[in-house]
CSV table of C-alpha atoms in Angstrom, one decimal:
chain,number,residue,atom,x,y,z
A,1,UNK,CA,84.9,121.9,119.5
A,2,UNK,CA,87.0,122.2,116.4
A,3,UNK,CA,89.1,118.9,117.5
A,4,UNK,CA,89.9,116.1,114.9
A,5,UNK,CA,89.0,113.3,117.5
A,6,UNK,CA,86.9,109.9,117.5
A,7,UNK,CA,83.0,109.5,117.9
A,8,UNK,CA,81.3,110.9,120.3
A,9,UNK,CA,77.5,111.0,121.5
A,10,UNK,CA,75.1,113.2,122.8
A,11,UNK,CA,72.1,112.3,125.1
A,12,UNK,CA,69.0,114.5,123.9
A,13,UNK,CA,66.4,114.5,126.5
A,14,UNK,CA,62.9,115.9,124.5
A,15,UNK,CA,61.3,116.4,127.3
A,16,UNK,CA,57.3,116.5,128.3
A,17,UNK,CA,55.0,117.2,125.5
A,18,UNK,CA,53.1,120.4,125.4
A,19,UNK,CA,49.8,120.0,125.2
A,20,UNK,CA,48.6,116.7,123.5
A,21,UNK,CA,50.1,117.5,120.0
A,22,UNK,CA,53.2,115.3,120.1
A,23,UNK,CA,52.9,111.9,121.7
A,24,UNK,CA,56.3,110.5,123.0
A,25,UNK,CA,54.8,107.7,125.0
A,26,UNK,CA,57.9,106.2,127.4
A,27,UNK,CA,60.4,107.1,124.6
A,28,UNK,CA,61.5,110.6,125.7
A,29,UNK,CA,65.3,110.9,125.3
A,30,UNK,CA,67.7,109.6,122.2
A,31,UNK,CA,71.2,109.2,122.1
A,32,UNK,CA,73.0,111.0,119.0
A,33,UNK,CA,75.9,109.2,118.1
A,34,UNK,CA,78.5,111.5,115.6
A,35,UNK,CA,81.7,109.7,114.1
A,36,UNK,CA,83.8,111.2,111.3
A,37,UNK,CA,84.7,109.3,108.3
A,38,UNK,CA,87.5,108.4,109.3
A,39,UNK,CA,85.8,106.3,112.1
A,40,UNK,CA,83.8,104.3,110.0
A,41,UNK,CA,86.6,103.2,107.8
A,42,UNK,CA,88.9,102.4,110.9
A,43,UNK,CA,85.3,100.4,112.5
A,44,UNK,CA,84.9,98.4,108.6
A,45,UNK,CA,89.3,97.7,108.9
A,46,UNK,CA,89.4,96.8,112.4
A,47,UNK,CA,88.2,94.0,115.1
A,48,UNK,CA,86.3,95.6,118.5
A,49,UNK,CA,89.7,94.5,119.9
A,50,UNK,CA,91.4,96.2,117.6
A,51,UNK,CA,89.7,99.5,118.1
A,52,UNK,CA,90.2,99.4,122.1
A,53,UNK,CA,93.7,99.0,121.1
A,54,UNK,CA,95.2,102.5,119.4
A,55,UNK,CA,98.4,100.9,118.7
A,56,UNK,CA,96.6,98.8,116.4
A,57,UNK,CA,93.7,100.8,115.0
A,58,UNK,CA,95.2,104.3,116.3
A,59,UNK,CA,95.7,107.7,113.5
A,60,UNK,CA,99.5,106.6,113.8
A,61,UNK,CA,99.5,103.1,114.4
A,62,UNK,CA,101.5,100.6,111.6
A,63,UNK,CA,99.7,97.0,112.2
A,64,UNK,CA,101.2,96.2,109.0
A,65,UNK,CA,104.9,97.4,109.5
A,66,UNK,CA,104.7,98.9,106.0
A,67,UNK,CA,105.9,102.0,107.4
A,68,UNK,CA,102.7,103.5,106.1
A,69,UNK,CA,100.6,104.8,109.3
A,70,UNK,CA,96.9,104.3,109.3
A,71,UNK,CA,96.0,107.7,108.9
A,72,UNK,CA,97.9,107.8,105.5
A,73,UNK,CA,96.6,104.2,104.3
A,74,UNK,CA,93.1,105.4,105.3
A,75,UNK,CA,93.7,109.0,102.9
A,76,UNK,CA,95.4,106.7,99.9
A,77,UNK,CA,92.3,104.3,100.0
A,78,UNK,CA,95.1,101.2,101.7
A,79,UNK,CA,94.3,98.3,103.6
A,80,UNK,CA,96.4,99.2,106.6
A,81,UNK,CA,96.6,95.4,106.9
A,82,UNK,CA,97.9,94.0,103.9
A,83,UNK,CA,101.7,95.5,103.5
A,84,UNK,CA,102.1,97.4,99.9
A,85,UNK,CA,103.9,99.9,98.1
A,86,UNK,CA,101.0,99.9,95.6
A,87,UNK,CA,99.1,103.2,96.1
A,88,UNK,CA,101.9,105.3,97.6
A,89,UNK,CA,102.6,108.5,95.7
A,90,UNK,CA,104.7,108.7,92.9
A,91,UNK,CA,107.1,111.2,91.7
A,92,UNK,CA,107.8,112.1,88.1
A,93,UNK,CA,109.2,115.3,85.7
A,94,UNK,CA,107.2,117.4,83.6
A,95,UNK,CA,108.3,119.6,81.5
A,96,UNK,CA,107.0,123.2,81.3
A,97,UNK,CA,107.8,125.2,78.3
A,98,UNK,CA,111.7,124.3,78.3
A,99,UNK,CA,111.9,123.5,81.8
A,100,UNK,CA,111.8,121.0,83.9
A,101,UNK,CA,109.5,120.2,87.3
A,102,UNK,CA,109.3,117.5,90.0
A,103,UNK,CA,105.5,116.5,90.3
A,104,UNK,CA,104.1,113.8,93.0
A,105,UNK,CA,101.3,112.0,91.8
A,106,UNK,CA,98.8,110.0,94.6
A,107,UNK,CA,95.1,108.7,95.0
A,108,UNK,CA,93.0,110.8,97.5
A,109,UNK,CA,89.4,110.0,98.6
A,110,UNK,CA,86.9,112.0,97.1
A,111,UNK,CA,85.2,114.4,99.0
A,112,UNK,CA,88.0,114.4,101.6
A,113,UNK,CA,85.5,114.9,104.2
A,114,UNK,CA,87.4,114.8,107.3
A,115,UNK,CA,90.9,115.2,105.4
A,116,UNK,CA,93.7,118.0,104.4
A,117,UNK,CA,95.8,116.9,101.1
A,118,UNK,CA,98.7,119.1,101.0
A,119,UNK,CA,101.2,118.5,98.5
A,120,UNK,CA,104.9,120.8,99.7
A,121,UNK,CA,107.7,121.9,98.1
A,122,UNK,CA,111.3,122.2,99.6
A,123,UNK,CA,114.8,122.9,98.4
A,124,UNK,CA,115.9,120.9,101.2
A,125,UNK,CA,114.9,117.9,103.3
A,126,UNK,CA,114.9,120.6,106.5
A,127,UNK,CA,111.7,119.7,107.6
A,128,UNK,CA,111.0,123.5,108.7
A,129,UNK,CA,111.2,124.5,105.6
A,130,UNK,CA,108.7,123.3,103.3
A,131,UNK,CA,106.0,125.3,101.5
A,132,UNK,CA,102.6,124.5,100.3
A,133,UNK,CA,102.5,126.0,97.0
A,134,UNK,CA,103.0,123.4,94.6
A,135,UNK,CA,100.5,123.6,91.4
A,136,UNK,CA,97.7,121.1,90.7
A,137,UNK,CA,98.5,119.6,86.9
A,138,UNK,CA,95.5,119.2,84.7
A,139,UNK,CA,92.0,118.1,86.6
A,140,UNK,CA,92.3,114.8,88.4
A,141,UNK,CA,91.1,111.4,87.1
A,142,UNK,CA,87.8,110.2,88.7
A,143,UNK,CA,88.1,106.5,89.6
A,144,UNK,CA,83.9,105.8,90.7
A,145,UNK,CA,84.9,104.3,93.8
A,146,UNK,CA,85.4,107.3,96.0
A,147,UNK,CA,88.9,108.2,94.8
A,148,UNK,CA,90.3,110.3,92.5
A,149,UNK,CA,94.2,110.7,90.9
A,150,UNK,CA,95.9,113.9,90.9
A,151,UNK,CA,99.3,115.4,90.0
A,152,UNK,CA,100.9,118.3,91.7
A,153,UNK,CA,104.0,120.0,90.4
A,154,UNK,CA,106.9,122.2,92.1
A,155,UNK,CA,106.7,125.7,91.4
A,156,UNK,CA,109.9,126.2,90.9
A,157,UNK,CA,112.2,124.3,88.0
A,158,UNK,CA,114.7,121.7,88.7
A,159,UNK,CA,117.9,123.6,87.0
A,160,UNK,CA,121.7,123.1,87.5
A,161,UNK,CA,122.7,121.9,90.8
A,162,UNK,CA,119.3,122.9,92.5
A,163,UNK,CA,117.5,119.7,94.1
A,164,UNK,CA,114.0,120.0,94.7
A,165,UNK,CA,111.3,117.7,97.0
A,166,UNK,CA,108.2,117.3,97.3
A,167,UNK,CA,106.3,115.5,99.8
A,168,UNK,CA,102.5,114.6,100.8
A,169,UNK,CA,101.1,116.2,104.3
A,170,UNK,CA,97.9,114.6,105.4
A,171,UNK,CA,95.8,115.7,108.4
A,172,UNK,CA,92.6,115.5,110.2
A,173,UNK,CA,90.2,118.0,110.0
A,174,UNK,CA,87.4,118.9,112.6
């Protein structure tokens, strides 16, 4: 249906054989069970209390009271458990043939398979403002373990009394 949501399942009923060429004895239906990513890794963090719970185990939920929601510690490869700063994104300057950009630097899991990473720009912290065409810096660093490092970059310089942001949008995809 297009909706980032949690697992759902299917009852497939095969029906009666026809002919005698398939032989389904008493075992004539199946239940299809189809969880995103995202699912598993909240089912390997979390208790089965936990998971009946969403303010524990939920996409926005904080059990850790990091500030960091699970959603985000799930996309930066965090325990949303343990409290930490390590991991978060980090910003830096590059310059660019005399000029000077803000970049944002982060771990992302690799494929993303149920995950948007977009990195925004903004002259401004108005959040209806921000634009999604920062540049990806160089090829990222592949870590092995699912998770690779990449830099972004503002498309436009930091120059005078301009102040430029950048910030991290994650989402669920269907």
């Amino acid at each position: 249906d297009g909706g980032a949501e949690g697992a759902e399942s299917l009852l497939v009923h095969l029906g009666e054989p026809l002919g005698n060429s398939a032989i389904l004895g008493g075992v004539q239906r199946g239940t299809i069970s189809i969880s995103t990513a995202f699912d598993a890794w909240r089912i390997s963090q979390f208790s089965t209390l936990e998971l009946a719970d969403a303010g524990i185990s939920g996409d926005l939920a904080d059990p850790d009271k990091d500030g960091i929601r699970n959603l985000l510690e799930y996309a930066l490869n965090l325990s949303p458990k343990s409290s930490s700063a390590a991991g978060l994104p980090s910003s830096g300057i590059q310059n660019v043939s005399g000029q000077d950009y803000l970049t944002l630097t982060f771990r992302r899991l690799t494929p993303p398979l149920d995950l948007s990473y977009t990195p925004q720009t903004n002259g401004s912290l108005d959040a209806g403002s921000w634009l999604s065409n920062a540049v990806q810096v160089g090829a990222p660093i592949v870590h092995g373990d699912g998770t690779e490092t990449v830099t972004f970059r503002d498309a436009t310089p930091i120059s005078g009394a301009n102040r430029r942001f950048l910030q991290l949008k994650v989402t669920r995809t269907p």
